[in-house]
Coordinates of C-alpha atoms in Angstrom, one line a residue:
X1 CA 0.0 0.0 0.0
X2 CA 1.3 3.3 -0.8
X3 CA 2.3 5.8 2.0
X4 CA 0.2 9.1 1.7
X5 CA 2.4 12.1 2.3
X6 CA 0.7 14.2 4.7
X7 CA 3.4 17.1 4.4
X8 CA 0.3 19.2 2.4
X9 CA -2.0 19.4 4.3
X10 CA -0.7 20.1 7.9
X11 CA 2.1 23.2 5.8
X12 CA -0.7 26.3 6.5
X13 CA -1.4 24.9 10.1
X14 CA 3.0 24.7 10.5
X15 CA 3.1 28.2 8.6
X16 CA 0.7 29.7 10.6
X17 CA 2.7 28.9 13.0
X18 CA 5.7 29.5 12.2
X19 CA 4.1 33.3 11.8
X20 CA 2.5 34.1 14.7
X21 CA 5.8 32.9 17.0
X22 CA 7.9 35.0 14.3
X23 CA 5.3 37.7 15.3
X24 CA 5.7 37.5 19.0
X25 CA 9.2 37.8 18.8
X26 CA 9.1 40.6 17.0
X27 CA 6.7 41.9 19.1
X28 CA 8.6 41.1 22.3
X29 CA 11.4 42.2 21.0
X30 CA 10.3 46.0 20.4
X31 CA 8.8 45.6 23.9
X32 CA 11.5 45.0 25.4
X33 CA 13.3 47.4 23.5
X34 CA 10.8 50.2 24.5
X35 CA 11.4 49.1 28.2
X36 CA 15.2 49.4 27.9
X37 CA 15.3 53.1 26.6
X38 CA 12.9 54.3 29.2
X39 CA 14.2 56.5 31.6
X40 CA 14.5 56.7 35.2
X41 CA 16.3 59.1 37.4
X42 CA 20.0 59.3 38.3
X43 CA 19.0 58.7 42.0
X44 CA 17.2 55.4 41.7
X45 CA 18.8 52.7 43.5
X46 CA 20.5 50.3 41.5
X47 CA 18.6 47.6 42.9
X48 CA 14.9 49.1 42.0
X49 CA 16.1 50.6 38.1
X50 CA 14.5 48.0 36.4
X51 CA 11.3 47.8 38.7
X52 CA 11.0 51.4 38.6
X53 CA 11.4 50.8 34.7
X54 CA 8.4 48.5 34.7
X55 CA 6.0 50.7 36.7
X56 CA 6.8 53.4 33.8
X57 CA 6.5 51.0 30.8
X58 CA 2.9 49.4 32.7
X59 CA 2.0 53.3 33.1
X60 CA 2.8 54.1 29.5
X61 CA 0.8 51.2 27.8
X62 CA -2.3 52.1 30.5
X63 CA -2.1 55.5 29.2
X64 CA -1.7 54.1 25.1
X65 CA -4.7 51.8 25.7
X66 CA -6.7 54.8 27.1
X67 CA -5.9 57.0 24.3
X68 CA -6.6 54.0 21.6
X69 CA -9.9 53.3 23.3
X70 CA -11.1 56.9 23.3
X71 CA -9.9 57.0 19.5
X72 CA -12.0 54.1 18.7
X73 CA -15.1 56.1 20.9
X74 CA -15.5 53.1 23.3
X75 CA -16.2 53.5 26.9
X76 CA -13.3 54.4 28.6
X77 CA -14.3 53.6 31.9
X78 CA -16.1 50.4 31.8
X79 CA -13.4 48.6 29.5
X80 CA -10.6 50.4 31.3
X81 CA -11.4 50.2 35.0
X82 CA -11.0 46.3 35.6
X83 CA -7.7 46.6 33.4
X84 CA -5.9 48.6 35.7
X85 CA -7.0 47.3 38.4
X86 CA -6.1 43.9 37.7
X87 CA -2.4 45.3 36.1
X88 CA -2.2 47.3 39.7
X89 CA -3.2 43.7 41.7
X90 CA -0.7 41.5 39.5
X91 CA 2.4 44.5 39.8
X92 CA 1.4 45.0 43.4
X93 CA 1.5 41.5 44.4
X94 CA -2.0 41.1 45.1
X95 CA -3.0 37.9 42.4
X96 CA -1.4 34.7 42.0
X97 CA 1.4 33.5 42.1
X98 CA 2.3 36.0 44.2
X99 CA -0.9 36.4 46.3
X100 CA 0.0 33.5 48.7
X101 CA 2.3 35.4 50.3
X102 CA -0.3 38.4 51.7
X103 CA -0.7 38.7 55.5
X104 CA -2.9 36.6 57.3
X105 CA -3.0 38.3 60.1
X106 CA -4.9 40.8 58.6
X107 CA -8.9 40.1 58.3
X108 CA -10.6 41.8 55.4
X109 CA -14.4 42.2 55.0
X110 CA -16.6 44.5 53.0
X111 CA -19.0 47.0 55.0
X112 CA -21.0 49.7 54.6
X113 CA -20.4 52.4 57.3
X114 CA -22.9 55.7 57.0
X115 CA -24.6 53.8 53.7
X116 CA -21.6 53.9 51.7
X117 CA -19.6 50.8 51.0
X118 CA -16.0 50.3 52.7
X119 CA -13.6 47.7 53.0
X120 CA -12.6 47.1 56.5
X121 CA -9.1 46.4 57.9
X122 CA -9.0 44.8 61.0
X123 CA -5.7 43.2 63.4
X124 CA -6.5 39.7 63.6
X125 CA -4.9 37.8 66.5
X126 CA -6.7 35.6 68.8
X127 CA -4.4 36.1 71.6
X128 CA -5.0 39.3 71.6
X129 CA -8.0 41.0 73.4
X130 CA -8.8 44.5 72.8
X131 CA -11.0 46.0 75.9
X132 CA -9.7 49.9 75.3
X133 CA -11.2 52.0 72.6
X134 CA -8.7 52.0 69.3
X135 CA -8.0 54.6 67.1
X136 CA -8.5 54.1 63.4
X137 CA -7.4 55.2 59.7
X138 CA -10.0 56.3 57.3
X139 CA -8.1 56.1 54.2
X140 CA -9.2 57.7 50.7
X141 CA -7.6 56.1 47.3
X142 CA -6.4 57.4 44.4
X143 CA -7.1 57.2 40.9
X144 CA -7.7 60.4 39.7
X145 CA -11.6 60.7 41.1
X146 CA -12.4 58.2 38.0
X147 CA -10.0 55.0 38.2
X148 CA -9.1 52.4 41.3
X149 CA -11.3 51.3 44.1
X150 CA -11.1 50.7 47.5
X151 CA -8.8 48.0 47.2
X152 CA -5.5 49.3 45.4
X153 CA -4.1 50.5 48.7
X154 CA -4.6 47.4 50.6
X155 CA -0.9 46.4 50.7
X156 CA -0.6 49.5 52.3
X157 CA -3.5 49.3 54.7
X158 CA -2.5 46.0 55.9
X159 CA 0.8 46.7 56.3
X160 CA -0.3 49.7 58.4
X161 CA -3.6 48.0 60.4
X162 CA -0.9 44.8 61.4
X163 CA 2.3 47.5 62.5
X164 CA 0.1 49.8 64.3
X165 CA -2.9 47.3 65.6
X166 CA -5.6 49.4 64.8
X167 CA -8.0 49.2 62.4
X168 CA -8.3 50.4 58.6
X169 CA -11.3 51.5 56.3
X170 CA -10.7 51.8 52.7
X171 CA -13.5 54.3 51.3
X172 CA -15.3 52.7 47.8
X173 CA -16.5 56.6 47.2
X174 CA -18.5 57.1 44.1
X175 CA -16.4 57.9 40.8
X176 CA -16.3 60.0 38.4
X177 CA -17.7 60.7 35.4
X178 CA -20.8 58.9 36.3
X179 CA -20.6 61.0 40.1
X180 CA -18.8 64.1 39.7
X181 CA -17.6 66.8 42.3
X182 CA -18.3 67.0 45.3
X183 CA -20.2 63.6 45.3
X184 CA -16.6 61.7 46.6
X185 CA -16.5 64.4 49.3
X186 CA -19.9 63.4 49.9
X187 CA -19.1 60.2 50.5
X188 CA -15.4 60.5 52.4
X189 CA -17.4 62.9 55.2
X190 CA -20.2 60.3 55.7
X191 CA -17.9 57.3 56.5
X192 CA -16.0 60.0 58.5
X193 CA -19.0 61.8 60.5
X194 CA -20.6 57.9 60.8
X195 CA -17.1 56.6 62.7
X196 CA -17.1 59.2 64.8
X197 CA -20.9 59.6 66.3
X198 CA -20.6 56.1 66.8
X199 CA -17.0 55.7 68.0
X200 CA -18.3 53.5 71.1
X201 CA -20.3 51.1 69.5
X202 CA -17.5 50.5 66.3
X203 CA -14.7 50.5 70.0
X204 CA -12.8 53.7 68.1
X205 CA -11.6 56.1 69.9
X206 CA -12.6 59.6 68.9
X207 CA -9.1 61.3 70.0
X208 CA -7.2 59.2 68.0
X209 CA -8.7 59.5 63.9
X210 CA -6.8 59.4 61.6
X211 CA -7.7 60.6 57.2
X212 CA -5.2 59.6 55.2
X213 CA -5.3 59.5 51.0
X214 CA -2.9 59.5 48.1
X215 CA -3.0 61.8 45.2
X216 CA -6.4 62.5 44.6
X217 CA -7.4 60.6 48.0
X218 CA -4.3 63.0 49.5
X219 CA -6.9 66.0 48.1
X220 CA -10.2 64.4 49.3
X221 CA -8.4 63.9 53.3
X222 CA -7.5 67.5 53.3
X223 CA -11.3 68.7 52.1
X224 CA -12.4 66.4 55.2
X225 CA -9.8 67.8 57.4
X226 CA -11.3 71.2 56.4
X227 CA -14.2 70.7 57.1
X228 CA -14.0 68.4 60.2
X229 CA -10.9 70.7 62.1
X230 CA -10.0 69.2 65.4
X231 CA -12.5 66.3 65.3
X232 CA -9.9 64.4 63.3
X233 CA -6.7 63.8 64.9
X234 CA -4.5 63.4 62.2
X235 CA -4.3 64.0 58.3
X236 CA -1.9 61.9 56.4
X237 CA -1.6 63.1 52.5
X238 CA 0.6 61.0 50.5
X239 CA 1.9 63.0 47.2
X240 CA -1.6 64.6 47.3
X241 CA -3.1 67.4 44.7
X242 CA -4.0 70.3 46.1
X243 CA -4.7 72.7 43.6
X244 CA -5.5 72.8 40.1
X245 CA -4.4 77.1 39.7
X246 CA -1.4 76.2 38.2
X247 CA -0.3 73.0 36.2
X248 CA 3.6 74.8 35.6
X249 CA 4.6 74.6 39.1
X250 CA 8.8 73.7 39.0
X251 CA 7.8 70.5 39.9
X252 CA 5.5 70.1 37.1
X253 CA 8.4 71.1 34.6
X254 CA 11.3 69.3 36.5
X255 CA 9.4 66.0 35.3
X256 CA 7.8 66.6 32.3
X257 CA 10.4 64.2 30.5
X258 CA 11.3 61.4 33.2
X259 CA 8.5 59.2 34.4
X260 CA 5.6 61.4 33.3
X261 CA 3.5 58.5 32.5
X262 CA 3.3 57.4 36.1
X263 CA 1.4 60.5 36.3
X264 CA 1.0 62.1 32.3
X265 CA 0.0 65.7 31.8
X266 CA -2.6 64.7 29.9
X267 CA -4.2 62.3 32.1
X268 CA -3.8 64.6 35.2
X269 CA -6.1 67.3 33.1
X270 CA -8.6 64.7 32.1
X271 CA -9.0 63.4 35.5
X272 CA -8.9 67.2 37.0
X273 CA -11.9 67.9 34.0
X274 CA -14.2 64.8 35.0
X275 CA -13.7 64.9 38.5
X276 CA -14.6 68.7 38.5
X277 CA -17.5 68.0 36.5
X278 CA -16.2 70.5 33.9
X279 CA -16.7 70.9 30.5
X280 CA -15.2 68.7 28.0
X281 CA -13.4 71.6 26.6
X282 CA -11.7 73.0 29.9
X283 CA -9.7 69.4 29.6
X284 CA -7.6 71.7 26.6
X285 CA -7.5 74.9 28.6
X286 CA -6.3 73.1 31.9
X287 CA -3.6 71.0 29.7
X288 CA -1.9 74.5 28.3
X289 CA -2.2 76.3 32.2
X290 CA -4.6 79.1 30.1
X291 CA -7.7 78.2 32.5
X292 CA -7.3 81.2 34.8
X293 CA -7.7 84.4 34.2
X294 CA -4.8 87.5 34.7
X295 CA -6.6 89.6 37.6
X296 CA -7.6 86.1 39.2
X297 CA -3.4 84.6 38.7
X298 CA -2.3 87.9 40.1
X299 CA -4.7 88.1 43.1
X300 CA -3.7 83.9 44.5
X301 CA -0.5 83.4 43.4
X302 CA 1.2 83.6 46.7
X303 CA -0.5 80.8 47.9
X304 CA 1.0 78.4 44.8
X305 CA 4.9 79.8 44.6
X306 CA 8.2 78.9 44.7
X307 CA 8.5 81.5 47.6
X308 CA 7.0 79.0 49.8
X309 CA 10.0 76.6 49.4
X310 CA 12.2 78.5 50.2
X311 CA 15.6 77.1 52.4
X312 CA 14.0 73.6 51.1
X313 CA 16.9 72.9 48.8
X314 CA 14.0 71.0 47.1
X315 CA 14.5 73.0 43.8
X316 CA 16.8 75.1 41.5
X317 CA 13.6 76.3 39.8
X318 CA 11.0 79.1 40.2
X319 CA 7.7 79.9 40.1
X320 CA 6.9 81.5 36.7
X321 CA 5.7 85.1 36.5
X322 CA 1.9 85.2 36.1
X323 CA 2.3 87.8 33.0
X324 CA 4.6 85.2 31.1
X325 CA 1.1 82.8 31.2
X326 CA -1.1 82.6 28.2
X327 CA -4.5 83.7 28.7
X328 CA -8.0 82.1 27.1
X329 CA -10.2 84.5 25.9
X330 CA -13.6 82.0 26.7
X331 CA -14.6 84.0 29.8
X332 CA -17.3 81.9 30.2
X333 CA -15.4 78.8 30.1
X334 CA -12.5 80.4 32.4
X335 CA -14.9 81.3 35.0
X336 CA -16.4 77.5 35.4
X337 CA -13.2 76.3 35.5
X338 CA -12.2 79.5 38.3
X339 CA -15.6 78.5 40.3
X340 CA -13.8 74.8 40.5
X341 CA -10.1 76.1 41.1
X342 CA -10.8 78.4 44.1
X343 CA -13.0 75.8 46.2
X344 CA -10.9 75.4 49.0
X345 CA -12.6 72.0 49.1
X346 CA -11.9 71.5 45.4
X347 CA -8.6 72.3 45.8
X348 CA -7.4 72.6 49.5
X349 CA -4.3 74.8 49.3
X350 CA -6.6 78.0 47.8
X351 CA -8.2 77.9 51.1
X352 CA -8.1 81.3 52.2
X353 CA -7.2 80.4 55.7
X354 CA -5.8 77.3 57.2
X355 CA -6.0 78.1 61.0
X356 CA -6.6 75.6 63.8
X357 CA -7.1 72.6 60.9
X358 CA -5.9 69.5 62.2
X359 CA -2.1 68.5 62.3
X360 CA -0.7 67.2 59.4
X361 CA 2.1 64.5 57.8
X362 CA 2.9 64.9 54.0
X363 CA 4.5 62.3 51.6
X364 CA 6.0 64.3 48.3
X365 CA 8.2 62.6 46.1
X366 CA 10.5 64.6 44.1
X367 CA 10.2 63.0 40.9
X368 CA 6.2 63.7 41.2
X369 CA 5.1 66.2 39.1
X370 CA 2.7 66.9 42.0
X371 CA 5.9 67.5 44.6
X372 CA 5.1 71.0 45.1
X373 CA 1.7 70.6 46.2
X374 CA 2.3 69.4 49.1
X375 CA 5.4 71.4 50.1
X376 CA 3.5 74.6 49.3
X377 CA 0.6 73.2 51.6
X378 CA 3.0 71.8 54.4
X379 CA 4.6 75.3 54.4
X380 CA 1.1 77.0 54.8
X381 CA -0.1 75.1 57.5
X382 CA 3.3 75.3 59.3
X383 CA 2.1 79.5 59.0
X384 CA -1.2 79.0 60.3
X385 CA -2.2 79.5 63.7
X386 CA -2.5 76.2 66.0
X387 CA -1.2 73.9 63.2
X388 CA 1.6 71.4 62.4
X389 CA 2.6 69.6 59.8
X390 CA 5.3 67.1 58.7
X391 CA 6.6 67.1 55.6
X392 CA 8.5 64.0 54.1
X393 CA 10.0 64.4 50.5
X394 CA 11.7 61.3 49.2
X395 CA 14.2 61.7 47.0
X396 CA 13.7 58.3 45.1
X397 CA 10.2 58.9 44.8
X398 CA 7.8 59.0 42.4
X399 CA 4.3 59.5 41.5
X400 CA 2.2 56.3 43.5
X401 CA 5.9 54.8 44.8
X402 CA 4.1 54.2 47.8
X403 CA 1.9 51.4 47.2
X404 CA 4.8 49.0 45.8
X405 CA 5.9 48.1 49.7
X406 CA 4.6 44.1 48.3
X407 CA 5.0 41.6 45.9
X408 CA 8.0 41.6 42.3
X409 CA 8.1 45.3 42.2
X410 CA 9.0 46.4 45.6
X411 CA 10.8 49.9 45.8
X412 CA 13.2 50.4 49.0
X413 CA 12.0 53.8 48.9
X414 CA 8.3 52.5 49.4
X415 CA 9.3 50.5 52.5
X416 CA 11.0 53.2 53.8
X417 CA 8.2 55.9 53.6
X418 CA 5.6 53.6 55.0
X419 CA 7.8 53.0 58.1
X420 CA 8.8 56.4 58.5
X421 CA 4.9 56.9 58.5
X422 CA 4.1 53.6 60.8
X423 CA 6.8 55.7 63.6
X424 CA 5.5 59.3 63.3
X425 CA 1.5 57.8 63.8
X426 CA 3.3 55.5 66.3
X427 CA 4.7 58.1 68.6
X428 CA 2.4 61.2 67.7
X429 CA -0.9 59.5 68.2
X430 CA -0.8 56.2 69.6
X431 CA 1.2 57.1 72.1
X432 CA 0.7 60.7 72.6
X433 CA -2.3 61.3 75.1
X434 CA -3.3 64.6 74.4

C-alpha cells in the first residue's frame, strides 16, 4: 500500500505557526526594546532601576490603551477600570502567584459604614483581646476621582492595620464621570461623621482618627480635614493634589520628561476635568495652564509659589511670572473652571485660611510632578495658627511609589516611607495622650 504524504495538508497549520511565533518575537522584542530606553532618574537605586522601569512601561501602555480606546469612541471607563485594576493587583502583588504570600494576620471584610460601601481592615490575632477604645485610619484612594477602588491601597493598609494594631477603612466613594464633584467628598465625610458619632459602638476612639489619601485621596483627606478641624486627629496626605491654579509649578516642569507617565499631563487634566465635572473643553485649557484668568493669577498666586520653598533645597527652579502665562479669551469657560479652582474643598491649598485645621504628615516625592503641592501646603499650615505639619520628601520617589511596599516590584523607597509613617502615627498618636 502506498504511503500518503501528509506534508500538504498540515504546511498552513505549521506556517501559521511559524508566523504568529515569528510575530511574538518581534513583538517582544520591540517591547522590550521600548522598556530598555525608558528612563528613570539618576538617583534610583540600583537595585529598583528595572522595577521602577516597569511601573513606567505598565504606566505608559495604560495610558496608550486609554488614548486607543477613546480614538476608537468606546467607553473608557467600563473597559478600562477592571484593566488597571487587575495590572495594579498583578504589579502590586495582590493575584497569584504571588498572592499567597499576603498577611494573614490581617482580616478583610466588605461593609458599609454611613450607607456607603468600605472595605474594612481589621488586626487579627486571637491572643490578643482589645478592651480599650482604638483609634482608626480612614483612608481615601487614588485614581484620579475616575479610576481604582477601594482596594488598590490594601498592601498599604494591611501593612499599616498589622504594625500599628488598629484598624483600617478603605473608602469605595463614588467615581467619576458617572458622580462628579463633590459627590466623593460626599461620601469621604459620611464614612468619616458615621465613625465618629458612633465611635463606642465601632470600639474607636474619637481622640485618635486618623484621614489619610494619596494623590487625589491625599486632596479628598485634606477637604475632610477642612471641614472636620480638630474632630480628626491626624491628616496623612501622600503625594496629594491640592490645587489645580497652576499646572507649571517647578515640579510640574522638572518631570515633564522622566516618568511622566506614572502621572502624564494629559491624564492629570482629564482626571482634573471629569472629576470637576467640567466641560469637556476645559480638559484643553487646563492642559496649556490658560484656565485662569490675569486679575484672578495675580490676586492667589502667593499661595501656589516657589516662595513658599524657600531654604528647602528642594529645587533650582521658580515659580513663573503670572504675565509670562497665556490667557484664554472664553470667559465663560474660564470662570467655570475659576468656580472649581478656588473651592478650598476642590482644591485645599486655595483655602483662604488654614487656622486651627488639624495636624498634618505629608509624603511628596521629588520625581512627582505633584511634589510642590504638598510642600506649598505643608509650608502653609506650618504658618497657620495652631497647626503642624510634617513634611516627608523622598528623593527616590515617584508618582504612586508608595503602594509597591509588596510583591515583584517592591521599591526600597516604598518601604522606607511607610515606616517612616508607621513611627510618626506610632509616637504622635498612639502614644501621645493629648
Amino acid at each position: 500500500m502506498a504511503k500518503i504524504n501528509t506534508w500538504h495538508s498540515s504546511s498552513p497549520s505549521m506556517a501559521l505557526k511559524l508566523i504568529s511565533t515569528l510575530t511574538l518575537l518581534v513583538l517582544a522584542s520591540f517591547l522590550y526594546k521600548v522598556w530598555d530606553k525608558t528612563k528613570v532618574p539618576e538617583d534610583i537605586p540600583l537595585e529598583d532601576v528595572s522595577k521602577v522601569k516597569t511601573i513606567e512601561f505598565a504606566c505608559r501602555g495604560l495610558y496608550t490603551l486609554e488614548k486607543l480606546m477613546s480614538h476608537l469612541n468606546l467607553d473608557t471607563h467600563a473597559i478600562g477600570r477592571p484593566i488597571m485594576s487587575f495590572m495594579i493587583d498583578f504589579v502590586q502583588g495582590q493575584t497569584w502567584p504571588f498572592a499567597q504570600h499576603i498577611n494573614k494576620t490581617v482580616m478583610v471584610q466588605s461593609r458599609h459604614l454611613g450607607g456607603v460601601p468600605v472595605l474594612h481592615f481589621k488586626y487579627n490575632e486571637e491572643k490578643e483581646k482589645k478592651s480599650k477604645l482604638q483609634g482608626v485610619i480612614i483612608y481615601f484612594h487614588g485614581g484620579g476621582g475616575e479610576w481604582l477602588t477601594a482596594a488598590y491601597p490594601q498592601p498599604t493598609l494591611r501593612r499599616l492595620t498589622e504594625s500599628l494594631r488598629i484598624p483600617s477603612v478603605s473608602v469605595e466613594y463614588r467615581l467619576a464621570p458617572e458622580h462628579p464633584y463633590p459627590a466623593a467628598l460626599a461620601d469621604c465625610l459620611k464614612v468619616t461623621n458615621y465613625i465618629l458619632k458612633n465611635h463606642k459602638e465601632l470600639a474607636v476612639d474619637p481622640n485618635k482618627v486618623i484621614v489619610a489619601g494619596d494623590s487625589i485621596g491625599g486632596n479628598l483627606a485634606a477637604a475632610v480635614a477642612l471641614k472636620l478641624k480638630k474632630k480628626i486627629r491626624l491628616q496623612v496626605l501622600i503625594y496629594p493634589i491640592l490645587q489645580v491654579f497652576d499646572f507649571l509649578t517647578p515640579s510640574h516642569r522638572e518631570n515633564a520628561a522622566t516618568l511622566k507617565y506614572t502621572l502624564h499631563p494629559e491624564f492629570l487634566s482629564k482626571c482634573v476635568t471629569n472629576y470637576g465635572g467640567l466641560s469637556p473643553d476645559a480638559h484643553a485649557l487646563i492642559l496649556e495652564n490658560k484656565h485662569i484668568s490675569e486679575d484672578t493669577r495675580s490676586k492667589y498666586s502667593s499661595y501656589v509659589h516657589s516662595d513658599l520653598m524657600k531654604g528647602m533645597n528642594i529645587t533650582q527652579l521658580s515659580s513663573l511670572p503670572h504675565l509670562s502665562m497665556g490667557y484664554s479669551t472664553d470667559i465663560k469657560l474660564v470662570e467655570e473652571i475659576e468656580q472649581r479652582a478656588l473651592d478650598p474643598f476642590f482644591a485645599p491649598l486655595m483655602a483662604d485660611t488654614l487656622d486651627n485645621v488639624t495636624d498634618a504628615y505629608i509624603i511628596t516625592g521629588q520625581h512627582d510632578t505633584l511634589r510642590d503641592d504638598g510642600i506649598f501646603y505643608c509650608r502653609r499650615l506650618n504658618q497657620a495658627v495652631d497647626v503642624k505639619c510634617e513634611l516627608r520628601n523622598y528623593m527616590e520617589g515617584f508618582h504612586a511609589f508608595m503602594h509597591f511596599v509588596e510583591g515583584p516590584l517592591q521599591l526600597n523607597s516604598a518601604e522606607q516611607a511607610l515606616n517612616d509613617l508607621i513611627e510618626f502615627i506610632d509616637e504622635n498618636v498612639m502614644k501621645n495622650k493629648n
